[in-house]
mmCIF file with all atom_site columns, C-alpha atoms in Angstrom:
data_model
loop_
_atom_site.group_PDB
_atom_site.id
_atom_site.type_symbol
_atom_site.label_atom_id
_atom_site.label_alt_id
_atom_site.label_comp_id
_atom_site.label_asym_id
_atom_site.label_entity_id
_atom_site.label_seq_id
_atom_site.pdbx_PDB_ins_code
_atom_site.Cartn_x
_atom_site.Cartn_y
_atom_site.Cartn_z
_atom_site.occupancy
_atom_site.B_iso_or_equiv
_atom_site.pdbx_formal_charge
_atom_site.auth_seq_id
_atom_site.auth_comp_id
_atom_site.auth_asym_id
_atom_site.auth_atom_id
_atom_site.pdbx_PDB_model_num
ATOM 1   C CA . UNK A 1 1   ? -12.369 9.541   32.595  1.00 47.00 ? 220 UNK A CA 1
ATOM 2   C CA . UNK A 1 2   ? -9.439  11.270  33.522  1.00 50.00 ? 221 UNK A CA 1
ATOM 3   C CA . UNK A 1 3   ? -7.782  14.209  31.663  1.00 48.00 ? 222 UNK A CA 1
ATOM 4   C CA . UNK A 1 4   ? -4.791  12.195  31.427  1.00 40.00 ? 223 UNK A CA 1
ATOM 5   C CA . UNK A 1 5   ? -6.231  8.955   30.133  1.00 39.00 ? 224 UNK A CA 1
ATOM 6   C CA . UNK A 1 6   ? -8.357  11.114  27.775  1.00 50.00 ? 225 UNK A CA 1
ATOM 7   C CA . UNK A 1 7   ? -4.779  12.204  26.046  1.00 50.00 ? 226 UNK A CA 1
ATOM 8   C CA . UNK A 1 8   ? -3.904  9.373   25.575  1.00 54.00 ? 227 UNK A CA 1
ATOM 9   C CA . UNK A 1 9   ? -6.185  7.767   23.479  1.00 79.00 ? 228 UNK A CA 1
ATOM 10  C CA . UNK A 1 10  ? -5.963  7.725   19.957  1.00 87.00 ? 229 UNK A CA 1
ATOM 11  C CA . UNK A 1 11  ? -9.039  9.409   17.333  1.00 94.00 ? 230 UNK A CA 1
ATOM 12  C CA . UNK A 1 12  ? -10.966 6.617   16.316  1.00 95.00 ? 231 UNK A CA 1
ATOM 13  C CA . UNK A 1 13  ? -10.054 6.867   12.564  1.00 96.00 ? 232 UNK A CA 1
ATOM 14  C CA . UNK A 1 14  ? -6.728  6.182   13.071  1.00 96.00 ? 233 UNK A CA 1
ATOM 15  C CA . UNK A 1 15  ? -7.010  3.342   14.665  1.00 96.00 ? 234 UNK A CA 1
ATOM 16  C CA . UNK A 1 16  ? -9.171  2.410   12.103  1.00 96.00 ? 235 UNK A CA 1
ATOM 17  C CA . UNK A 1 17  ? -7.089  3.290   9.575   1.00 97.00 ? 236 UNK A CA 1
ATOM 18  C CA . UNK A 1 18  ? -3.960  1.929   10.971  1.00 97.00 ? 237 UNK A CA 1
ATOM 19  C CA . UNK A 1 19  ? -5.731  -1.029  11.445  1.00 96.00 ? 238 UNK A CA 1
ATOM 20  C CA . UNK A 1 20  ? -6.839  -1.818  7.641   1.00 96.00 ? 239 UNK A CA 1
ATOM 21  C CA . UNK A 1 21  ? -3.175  -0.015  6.768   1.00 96.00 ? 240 UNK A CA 1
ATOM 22  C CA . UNK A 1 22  ? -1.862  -2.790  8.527   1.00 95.00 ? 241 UNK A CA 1
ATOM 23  C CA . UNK A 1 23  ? -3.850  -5.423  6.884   1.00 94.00 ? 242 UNK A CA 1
ATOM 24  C CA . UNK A 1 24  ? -3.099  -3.840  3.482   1.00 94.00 ? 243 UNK A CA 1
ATOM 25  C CA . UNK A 1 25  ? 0.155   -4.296  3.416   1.00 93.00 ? 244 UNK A CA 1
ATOM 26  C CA . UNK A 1 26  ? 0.702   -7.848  4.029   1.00 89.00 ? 245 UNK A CA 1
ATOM 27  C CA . UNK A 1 27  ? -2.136  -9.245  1.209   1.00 89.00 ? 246 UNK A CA 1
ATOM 28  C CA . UNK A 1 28  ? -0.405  -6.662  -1.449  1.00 86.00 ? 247 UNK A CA 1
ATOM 29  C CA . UNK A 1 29  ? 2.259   -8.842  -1.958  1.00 79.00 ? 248 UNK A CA 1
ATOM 30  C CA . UNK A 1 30  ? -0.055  -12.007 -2.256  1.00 83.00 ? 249 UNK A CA 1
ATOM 31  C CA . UNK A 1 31  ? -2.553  -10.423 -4.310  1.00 82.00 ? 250 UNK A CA 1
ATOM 32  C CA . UNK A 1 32  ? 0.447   -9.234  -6.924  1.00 77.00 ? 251 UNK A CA 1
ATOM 33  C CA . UNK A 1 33  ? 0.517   -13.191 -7.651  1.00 76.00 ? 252 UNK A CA 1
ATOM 34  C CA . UNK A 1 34  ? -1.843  -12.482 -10.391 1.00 80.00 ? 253 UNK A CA 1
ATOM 35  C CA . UNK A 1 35  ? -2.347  -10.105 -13.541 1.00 79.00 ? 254 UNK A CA 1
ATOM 36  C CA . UNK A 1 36  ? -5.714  -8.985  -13.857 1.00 81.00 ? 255 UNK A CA 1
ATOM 37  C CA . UNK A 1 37  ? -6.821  -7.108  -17.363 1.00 81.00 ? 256 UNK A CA 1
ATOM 38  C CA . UNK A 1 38  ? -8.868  -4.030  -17.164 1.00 76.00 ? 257 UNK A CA 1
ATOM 39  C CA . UNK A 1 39  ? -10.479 -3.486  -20.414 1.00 78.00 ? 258 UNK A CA 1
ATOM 40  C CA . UNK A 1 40  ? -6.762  -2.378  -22.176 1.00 77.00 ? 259 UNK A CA 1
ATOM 41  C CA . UNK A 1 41  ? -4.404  -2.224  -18.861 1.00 72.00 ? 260 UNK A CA 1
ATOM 42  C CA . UNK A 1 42  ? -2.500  -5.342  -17.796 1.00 74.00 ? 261 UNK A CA 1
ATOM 43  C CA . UNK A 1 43  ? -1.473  -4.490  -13.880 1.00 78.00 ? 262 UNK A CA 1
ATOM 44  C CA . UNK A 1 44  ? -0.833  -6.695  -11.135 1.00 81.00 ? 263 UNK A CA 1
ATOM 45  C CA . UNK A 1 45  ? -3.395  -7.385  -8.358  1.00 83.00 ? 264 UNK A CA 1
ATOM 46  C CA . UNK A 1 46  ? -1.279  -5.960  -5.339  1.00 84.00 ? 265 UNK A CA 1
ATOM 47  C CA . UNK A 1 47  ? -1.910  -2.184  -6.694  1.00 87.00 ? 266 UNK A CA 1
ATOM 48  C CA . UNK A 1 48  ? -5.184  -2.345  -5.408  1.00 90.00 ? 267 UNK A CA 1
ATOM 49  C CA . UNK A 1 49  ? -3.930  -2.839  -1.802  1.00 91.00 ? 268 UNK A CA 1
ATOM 50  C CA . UNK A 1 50  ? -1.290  -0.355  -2.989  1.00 91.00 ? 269 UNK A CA 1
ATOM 51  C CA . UNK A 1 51  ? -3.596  1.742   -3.477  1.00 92.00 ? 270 UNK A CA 1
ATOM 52  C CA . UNK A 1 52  ? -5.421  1.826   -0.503  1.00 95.00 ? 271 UNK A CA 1
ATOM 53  C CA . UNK A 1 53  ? -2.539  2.154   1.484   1.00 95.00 ? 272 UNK A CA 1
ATOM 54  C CA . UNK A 1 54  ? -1.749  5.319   -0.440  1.00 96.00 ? 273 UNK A CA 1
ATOM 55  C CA . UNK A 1 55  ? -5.653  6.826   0.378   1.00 96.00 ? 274 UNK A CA 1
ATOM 56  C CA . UNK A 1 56  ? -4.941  5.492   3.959   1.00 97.00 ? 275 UNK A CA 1
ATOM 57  C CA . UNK A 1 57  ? -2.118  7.873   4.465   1.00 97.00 ? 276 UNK A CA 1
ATOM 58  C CA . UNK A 1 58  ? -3.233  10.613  2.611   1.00 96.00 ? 277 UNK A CA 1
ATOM 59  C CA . UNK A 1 59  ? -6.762  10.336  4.761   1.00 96.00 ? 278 UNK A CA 1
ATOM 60  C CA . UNK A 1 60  ? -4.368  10.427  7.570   1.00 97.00 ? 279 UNK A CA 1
ATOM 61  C CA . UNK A 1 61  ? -2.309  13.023  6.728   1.00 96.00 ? 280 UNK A CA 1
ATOM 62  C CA . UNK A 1 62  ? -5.593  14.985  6.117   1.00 95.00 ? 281 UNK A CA 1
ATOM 63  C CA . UNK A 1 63  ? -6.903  14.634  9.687   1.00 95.00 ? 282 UNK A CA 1
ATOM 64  C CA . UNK A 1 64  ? -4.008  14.580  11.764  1.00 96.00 ? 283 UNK A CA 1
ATOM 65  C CA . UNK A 1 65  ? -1.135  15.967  9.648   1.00 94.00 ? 284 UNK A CA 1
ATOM 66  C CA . UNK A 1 66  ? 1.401   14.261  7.901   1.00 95.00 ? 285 UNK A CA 1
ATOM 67  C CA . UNK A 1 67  ? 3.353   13.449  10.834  1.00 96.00 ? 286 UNK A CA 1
ATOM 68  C CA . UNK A 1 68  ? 1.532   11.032  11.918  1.00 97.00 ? 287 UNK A CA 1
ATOM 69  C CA . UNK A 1 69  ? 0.826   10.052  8.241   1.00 97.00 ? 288 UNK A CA 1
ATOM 70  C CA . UNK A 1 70  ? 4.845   9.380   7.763   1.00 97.00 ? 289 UNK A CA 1
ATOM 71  C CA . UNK A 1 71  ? 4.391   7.691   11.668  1.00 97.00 ? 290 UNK A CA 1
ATOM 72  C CA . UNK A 1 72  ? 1.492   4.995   10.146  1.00 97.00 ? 291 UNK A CA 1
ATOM 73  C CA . UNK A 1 73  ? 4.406   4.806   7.187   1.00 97.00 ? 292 UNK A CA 1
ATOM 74  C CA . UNK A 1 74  ? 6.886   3.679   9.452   1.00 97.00 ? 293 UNK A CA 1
ATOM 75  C CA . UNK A 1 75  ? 4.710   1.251   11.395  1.00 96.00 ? 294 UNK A CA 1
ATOM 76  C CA . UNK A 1 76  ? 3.204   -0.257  8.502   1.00 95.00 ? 295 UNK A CA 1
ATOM 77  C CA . UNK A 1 77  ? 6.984   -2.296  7.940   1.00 95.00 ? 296 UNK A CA 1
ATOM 78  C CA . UNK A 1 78  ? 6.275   -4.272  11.020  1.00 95.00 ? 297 UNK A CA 1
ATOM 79  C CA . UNK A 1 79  ? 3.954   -6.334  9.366   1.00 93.00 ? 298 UNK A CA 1
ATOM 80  C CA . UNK A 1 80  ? 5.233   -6.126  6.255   1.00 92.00 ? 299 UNK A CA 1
ATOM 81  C CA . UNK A 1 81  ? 8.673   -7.665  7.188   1.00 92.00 ? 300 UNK A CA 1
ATOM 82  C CA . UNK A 1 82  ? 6.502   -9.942  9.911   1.00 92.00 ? 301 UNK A CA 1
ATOM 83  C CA . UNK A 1 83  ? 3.915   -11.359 6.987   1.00 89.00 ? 302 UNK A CA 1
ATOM 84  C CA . UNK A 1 84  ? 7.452   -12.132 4.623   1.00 88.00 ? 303 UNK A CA 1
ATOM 85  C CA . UNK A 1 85  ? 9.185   -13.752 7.492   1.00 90.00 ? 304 UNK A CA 1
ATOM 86  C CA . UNK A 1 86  ? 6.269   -15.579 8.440   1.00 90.00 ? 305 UNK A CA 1
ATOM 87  C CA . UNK A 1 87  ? 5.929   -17.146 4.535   1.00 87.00 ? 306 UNK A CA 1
ATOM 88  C CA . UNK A 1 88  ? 9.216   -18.130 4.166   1.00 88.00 ? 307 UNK A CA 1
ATOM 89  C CA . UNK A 1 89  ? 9.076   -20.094 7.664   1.00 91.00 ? 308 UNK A CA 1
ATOM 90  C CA . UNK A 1 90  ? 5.713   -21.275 6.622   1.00 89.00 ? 309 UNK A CA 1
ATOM 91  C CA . UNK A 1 91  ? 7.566   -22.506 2.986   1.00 87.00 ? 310 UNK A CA 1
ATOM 92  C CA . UNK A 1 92  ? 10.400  -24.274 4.768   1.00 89.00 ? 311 UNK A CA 1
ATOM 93  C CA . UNK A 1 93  ? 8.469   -26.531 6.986   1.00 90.00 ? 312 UNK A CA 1
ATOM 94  C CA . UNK A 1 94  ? 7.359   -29.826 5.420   1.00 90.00 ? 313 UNK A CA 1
ATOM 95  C CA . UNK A 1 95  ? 4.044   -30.274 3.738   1.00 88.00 ? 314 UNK A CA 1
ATOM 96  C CA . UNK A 1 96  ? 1.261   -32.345 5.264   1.00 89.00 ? 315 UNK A CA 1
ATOM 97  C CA . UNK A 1 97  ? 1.288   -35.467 3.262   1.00 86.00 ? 316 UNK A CA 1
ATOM 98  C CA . UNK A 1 98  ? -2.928  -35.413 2.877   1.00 86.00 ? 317 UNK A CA 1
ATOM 99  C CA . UNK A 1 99  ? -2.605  -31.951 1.868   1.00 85.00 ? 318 UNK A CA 1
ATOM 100 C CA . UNK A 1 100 ? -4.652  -31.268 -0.956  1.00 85.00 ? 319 UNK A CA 1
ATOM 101 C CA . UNK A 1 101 ? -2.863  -32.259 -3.627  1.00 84.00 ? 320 UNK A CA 1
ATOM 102 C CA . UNK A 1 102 ? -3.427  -28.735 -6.358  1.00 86.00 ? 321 UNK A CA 1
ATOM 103 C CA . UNK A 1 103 ? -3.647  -26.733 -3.011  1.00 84.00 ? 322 UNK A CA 1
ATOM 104 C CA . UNK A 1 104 ? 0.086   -28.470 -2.315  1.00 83.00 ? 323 UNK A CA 1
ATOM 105 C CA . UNK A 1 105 ? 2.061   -27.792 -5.455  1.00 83.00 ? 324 UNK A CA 1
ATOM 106 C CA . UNK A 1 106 ? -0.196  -24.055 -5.938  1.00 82.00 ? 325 UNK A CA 1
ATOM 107 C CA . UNK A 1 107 ? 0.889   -22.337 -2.262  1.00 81.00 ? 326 UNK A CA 1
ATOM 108 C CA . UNK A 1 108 ? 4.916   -22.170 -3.220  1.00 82.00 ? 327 UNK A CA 1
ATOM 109 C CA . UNK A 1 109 ? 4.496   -20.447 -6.622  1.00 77.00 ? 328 UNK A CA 1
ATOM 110 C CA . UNK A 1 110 ? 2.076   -18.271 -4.997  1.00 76.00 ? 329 UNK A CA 1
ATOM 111 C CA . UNK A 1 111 ? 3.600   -17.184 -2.132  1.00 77.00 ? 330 UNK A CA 1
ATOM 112 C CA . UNK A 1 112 ? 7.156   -18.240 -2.834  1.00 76.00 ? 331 UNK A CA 1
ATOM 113 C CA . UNK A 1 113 ? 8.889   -14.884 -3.599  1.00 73.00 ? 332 UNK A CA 1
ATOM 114 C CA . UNK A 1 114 ? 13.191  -14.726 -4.051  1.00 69.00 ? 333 UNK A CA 1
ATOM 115 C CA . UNK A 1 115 ? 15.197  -12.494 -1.634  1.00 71.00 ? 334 UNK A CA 1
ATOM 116 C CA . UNK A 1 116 ? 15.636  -10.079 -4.485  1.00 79.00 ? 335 UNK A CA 1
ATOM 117 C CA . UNK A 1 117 ? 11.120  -9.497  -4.888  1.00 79.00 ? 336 UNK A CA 1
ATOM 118 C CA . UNK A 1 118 ? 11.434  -9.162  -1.357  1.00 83.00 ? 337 UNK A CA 1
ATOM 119 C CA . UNK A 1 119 ? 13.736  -6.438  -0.677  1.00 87.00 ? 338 UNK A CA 1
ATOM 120 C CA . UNK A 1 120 ? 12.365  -4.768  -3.938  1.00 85.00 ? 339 UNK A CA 1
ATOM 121 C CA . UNK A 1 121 ? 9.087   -4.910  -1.917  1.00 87.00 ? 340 UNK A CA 1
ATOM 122 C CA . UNK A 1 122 ? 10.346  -3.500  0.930   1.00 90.00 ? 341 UNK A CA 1
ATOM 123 C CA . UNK A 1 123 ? 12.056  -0.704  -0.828  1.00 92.00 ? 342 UNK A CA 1
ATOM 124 C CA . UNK A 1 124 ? 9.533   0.268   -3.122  1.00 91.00 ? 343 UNK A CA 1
ATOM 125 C CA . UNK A 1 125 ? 6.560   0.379   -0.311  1.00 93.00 ? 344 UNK A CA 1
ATOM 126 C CA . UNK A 1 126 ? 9.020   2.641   1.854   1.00 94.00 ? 345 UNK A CA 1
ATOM 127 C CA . UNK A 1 127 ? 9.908   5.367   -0.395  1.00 95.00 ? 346 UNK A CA 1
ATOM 128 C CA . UNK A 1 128 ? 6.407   5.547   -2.431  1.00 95.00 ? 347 UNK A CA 1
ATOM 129 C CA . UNK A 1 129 ? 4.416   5.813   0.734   1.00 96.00 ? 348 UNK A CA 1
ATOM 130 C CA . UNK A 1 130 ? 6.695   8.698   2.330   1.00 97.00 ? 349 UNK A CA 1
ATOM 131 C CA . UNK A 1 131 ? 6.726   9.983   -0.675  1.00 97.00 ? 350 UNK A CA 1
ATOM 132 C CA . UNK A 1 132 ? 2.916   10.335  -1.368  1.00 97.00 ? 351 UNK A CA 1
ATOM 133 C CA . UNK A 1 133 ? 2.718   11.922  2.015   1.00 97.00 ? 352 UNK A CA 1
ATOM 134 C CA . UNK A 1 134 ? 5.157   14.367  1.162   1.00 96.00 ? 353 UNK A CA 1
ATOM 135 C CA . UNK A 1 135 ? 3.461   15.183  -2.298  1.00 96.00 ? 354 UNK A CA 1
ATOM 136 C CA . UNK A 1 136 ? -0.450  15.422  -0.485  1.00 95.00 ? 355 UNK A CA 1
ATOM 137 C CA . UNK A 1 137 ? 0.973   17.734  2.598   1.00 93.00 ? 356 UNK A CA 1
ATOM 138 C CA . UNK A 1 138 ? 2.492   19.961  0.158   1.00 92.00 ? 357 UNK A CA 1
ATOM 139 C CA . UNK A 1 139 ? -0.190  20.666  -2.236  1.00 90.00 ? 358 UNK A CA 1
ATOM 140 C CA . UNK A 1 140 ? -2.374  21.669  0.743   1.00 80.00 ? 359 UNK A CA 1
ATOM 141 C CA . UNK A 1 141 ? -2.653  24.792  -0.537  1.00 72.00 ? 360 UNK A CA 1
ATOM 142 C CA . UNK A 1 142 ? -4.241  24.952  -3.520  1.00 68.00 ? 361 UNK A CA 1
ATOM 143 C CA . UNK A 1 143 ? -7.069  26.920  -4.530  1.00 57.00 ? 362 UNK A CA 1
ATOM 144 C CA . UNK A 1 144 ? -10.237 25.180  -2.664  1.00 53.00 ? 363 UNK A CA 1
ATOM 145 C CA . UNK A 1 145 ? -8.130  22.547  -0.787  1.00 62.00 ? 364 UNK A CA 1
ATOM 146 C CA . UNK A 1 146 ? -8.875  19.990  -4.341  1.00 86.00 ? 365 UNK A CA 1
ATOM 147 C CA . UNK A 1 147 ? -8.274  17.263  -2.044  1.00 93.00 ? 366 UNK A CA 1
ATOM 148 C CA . UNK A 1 148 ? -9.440  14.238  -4.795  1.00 93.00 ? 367 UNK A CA 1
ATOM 149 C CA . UNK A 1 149 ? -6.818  16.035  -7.167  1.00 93.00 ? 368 UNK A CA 1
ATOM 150 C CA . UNK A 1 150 ? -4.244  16.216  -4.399  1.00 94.00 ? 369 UNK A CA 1
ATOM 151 C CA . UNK A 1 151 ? -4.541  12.740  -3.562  1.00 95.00 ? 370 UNK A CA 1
ATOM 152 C CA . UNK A 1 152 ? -4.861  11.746  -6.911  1.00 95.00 ? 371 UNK A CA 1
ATOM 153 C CA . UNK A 1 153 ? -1.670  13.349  -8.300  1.00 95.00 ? 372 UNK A CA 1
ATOM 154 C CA . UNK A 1 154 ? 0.001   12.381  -5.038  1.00 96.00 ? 373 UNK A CA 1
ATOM 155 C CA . UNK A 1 155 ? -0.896  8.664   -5.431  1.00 95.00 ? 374 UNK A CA 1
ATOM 156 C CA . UNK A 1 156 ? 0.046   8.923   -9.297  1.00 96.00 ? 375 UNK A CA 1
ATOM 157 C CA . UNK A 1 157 ? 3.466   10.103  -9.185  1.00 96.00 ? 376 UNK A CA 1
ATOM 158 C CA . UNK A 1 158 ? 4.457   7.997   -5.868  1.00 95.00 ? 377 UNK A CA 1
ATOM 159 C CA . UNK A 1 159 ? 3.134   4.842   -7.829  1.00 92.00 ? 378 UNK A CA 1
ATOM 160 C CA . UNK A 1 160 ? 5.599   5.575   -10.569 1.00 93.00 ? 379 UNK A CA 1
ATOM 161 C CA . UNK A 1 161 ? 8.347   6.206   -8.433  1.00 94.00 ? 380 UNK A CA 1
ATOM 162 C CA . UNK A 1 162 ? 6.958   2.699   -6.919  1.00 92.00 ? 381 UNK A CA 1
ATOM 163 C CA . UNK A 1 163 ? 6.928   1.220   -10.238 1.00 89.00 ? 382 UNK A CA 1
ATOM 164 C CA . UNK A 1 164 ? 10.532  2.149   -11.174 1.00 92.00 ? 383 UNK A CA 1
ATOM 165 C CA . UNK A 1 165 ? 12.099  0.741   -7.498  1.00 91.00 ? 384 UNK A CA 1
ATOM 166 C CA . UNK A 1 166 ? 10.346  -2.612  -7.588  1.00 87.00 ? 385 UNK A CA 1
ATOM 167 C CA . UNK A 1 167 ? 10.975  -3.618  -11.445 1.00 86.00 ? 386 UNK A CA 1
ATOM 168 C CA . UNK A 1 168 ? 14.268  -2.018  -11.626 1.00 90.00 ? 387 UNK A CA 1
ATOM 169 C CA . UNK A 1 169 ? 15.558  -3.948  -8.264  1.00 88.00 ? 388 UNK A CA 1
ATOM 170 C CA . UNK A 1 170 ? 13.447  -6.722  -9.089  1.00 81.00 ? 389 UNK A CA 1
ATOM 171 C CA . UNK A 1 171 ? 14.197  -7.387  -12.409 1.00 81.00 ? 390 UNK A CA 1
ATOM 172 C CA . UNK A 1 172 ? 17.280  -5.651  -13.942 1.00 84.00 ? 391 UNK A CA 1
ATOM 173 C CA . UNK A 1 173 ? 19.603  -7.644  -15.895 1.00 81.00 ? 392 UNK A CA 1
ATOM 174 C CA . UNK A 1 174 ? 17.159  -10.505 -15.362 1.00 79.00 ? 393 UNK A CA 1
ATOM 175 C CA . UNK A 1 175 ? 14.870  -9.147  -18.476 1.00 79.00 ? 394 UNK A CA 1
ATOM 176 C CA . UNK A 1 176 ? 13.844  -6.487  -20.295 1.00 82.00 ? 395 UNK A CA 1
ATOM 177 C CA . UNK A 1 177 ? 12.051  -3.956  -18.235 1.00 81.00 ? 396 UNK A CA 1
ATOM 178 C CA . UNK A 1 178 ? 11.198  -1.057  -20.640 1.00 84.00 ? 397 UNK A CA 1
ATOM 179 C CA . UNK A 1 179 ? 7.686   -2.431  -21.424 1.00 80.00 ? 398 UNK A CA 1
ATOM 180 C CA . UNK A 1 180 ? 7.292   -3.465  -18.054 1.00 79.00 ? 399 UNK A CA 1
ATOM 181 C CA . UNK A 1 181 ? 7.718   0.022   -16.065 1.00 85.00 ? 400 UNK A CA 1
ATOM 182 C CA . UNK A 1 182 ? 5.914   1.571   -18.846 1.00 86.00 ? 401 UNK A CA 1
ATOM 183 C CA . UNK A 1 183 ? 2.795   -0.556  -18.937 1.00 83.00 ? 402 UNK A CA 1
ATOM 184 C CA . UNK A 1 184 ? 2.792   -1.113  -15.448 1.00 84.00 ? 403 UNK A CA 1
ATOM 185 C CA . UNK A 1 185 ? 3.676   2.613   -15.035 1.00 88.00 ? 404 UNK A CA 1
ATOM 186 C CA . UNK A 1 186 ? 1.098   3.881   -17.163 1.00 89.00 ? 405 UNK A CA 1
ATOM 187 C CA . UNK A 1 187 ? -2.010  1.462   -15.369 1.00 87.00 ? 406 UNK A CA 1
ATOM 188 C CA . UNK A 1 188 ? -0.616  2.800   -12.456 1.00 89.00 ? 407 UNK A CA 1
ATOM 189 C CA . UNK A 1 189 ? -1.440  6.476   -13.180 1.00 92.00 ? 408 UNK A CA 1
ATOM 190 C CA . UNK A 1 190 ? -4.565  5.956   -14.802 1.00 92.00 ? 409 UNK A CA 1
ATOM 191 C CA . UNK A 1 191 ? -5.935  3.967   -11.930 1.00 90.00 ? 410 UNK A CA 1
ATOM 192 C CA . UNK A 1 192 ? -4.845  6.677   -9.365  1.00 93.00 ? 411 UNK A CA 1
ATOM 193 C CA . UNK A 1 193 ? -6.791  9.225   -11.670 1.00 95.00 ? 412 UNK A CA 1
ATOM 194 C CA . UNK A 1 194 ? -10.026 7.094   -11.841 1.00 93.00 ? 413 UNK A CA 1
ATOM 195 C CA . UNK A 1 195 ? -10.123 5.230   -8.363  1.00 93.00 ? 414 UNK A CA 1
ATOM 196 C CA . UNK A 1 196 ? -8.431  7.748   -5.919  1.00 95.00 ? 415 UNK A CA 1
ATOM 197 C CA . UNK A 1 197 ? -10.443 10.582  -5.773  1.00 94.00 ? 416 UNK A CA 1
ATOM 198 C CA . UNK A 1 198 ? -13.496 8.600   -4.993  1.00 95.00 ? 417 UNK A CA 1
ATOM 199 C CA . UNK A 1 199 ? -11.765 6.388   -2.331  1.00 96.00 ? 418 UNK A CA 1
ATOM 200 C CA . UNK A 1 200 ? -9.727  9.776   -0.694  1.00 96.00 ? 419 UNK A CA 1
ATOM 201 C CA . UNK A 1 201 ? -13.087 11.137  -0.353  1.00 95.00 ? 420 UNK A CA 1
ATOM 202 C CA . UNK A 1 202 ? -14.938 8.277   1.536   1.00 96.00 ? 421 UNK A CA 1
ATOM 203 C CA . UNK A 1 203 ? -12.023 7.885   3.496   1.00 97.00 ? 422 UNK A CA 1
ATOM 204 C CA . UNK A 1 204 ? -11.670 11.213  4.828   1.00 96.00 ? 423 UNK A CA 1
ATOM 205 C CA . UNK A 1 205 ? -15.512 11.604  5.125   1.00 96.00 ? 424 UNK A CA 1
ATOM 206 C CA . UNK A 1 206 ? -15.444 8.430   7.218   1.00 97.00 ? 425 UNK A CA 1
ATOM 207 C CA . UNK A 1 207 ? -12.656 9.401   9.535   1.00 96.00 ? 426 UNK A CA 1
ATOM 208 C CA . UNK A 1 208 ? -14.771 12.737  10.494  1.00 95.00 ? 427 UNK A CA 1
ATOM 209 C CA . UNK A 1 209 ? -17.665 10.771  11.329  1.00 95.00 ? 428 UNK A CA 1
ATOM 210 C CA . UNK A 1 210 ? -15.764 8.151   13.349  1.00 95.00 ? 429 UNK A CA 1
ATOM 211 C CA . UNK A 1 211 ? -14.353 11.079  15.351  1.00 94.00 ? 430 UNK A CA 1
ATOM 212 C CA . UNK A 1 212 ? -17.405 12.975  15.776  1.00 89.00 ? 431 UNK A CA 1
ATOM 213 C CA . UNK A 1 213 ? -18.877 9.196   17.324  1.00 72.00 ? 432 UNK A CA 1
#
């Protein structure tokens, strides 16, 4: 293999990475179809893929820097947009007749989402994911590296931030949204605290072994 070709291939985790990134961010918006209950916290589905996508980048920004961590960022719209324009084509072409009849009248609440959800979506994803970048790069130097409590206050406040675009687009004027940010706020944090540093640390753990292969 030449020198040449050798440069241009990618590390192994990130295409990994980019790969399940990719993924992540087209079933977040499906999943967020239903409220699950954790013991006291009432938080929609998608911040599970949320979250991932947040330990995605910060793995990334960990083992190749956050440049290519904000890069990932900025590819991971292409199938975001892709997945929404694909649903609402999907929604406005007629149903099969023999379709199964729950399965027919279940897929448009699902996966029906206004233009409003949408660009909330869209908006909220952008500036929470640069933004945890941001917050994980800088906190690179404290005391020990701490990288579960980097990623773990990075994914906390960029999931609040994320909390207050989506509802605030999503929803002002429409309903009350006090309780909502701060419920949904508040599950938000407490699952970044609890889940993160476990998942940041497999992740990045996993990355150095796929590049060492």
């Amino acid at each position: 293999m030449t020198e040449a070709v050798k440069n241009t291939l990618i590390p192994r985790s990130l295409f990994v990475f980019a790969v399940l990134y990719g993924g992540m961010t087209c079933i977040a918006g499906i999943l967020g179809a239903k409220q699950v209950a954790l013991g006291p916290l009432a938080v929609e589905a998608g911040i599970f893929p949320f979250l991932l996508l947040v330990v995605l980048s910060s793995a990334v920004a960990e083992l190749h820097g956050s440049e290519v961590a904000n890069r990932l960022v900025r590819f991971g719209f292409i199938p975001l947009i892709t997945a929404i324009v694909l649903i609402r084509i999907v929604l406005e072409l007629p149903t099969d007749p023999g379709m199964y009849e729950p399965a027919k009248e279940a897929f448009p609440i699902i996966l029906s989402q206004g233009s409003r959800l949408m660009f909330a979506g869209i908006m909220a994803y952008g500036v929470s994911q640069f933004l945890n970048v941001y917050i994980f790069s800088r906190l690179t130097g404290m005391k020990g590296g701490l990288i579960a409590l980097r990623a773990s206050i990075a994914s906390a406040l960029s999931q609040v931030v994320d909390t207050i675009i989506f509802i605030t687009i999503a929803f002002y004027g429409e309903r009350p949204i006090g309780e909502l940010l701060l419920g949904q706020g508040t599950a938000k944090v407490v699952l970044s605290f609890v889940l993160v540093p476990f998942l940041i640390v497999f992740f990045v753990k996993l990355g150095k072994r796929l590049d060492r292969g």
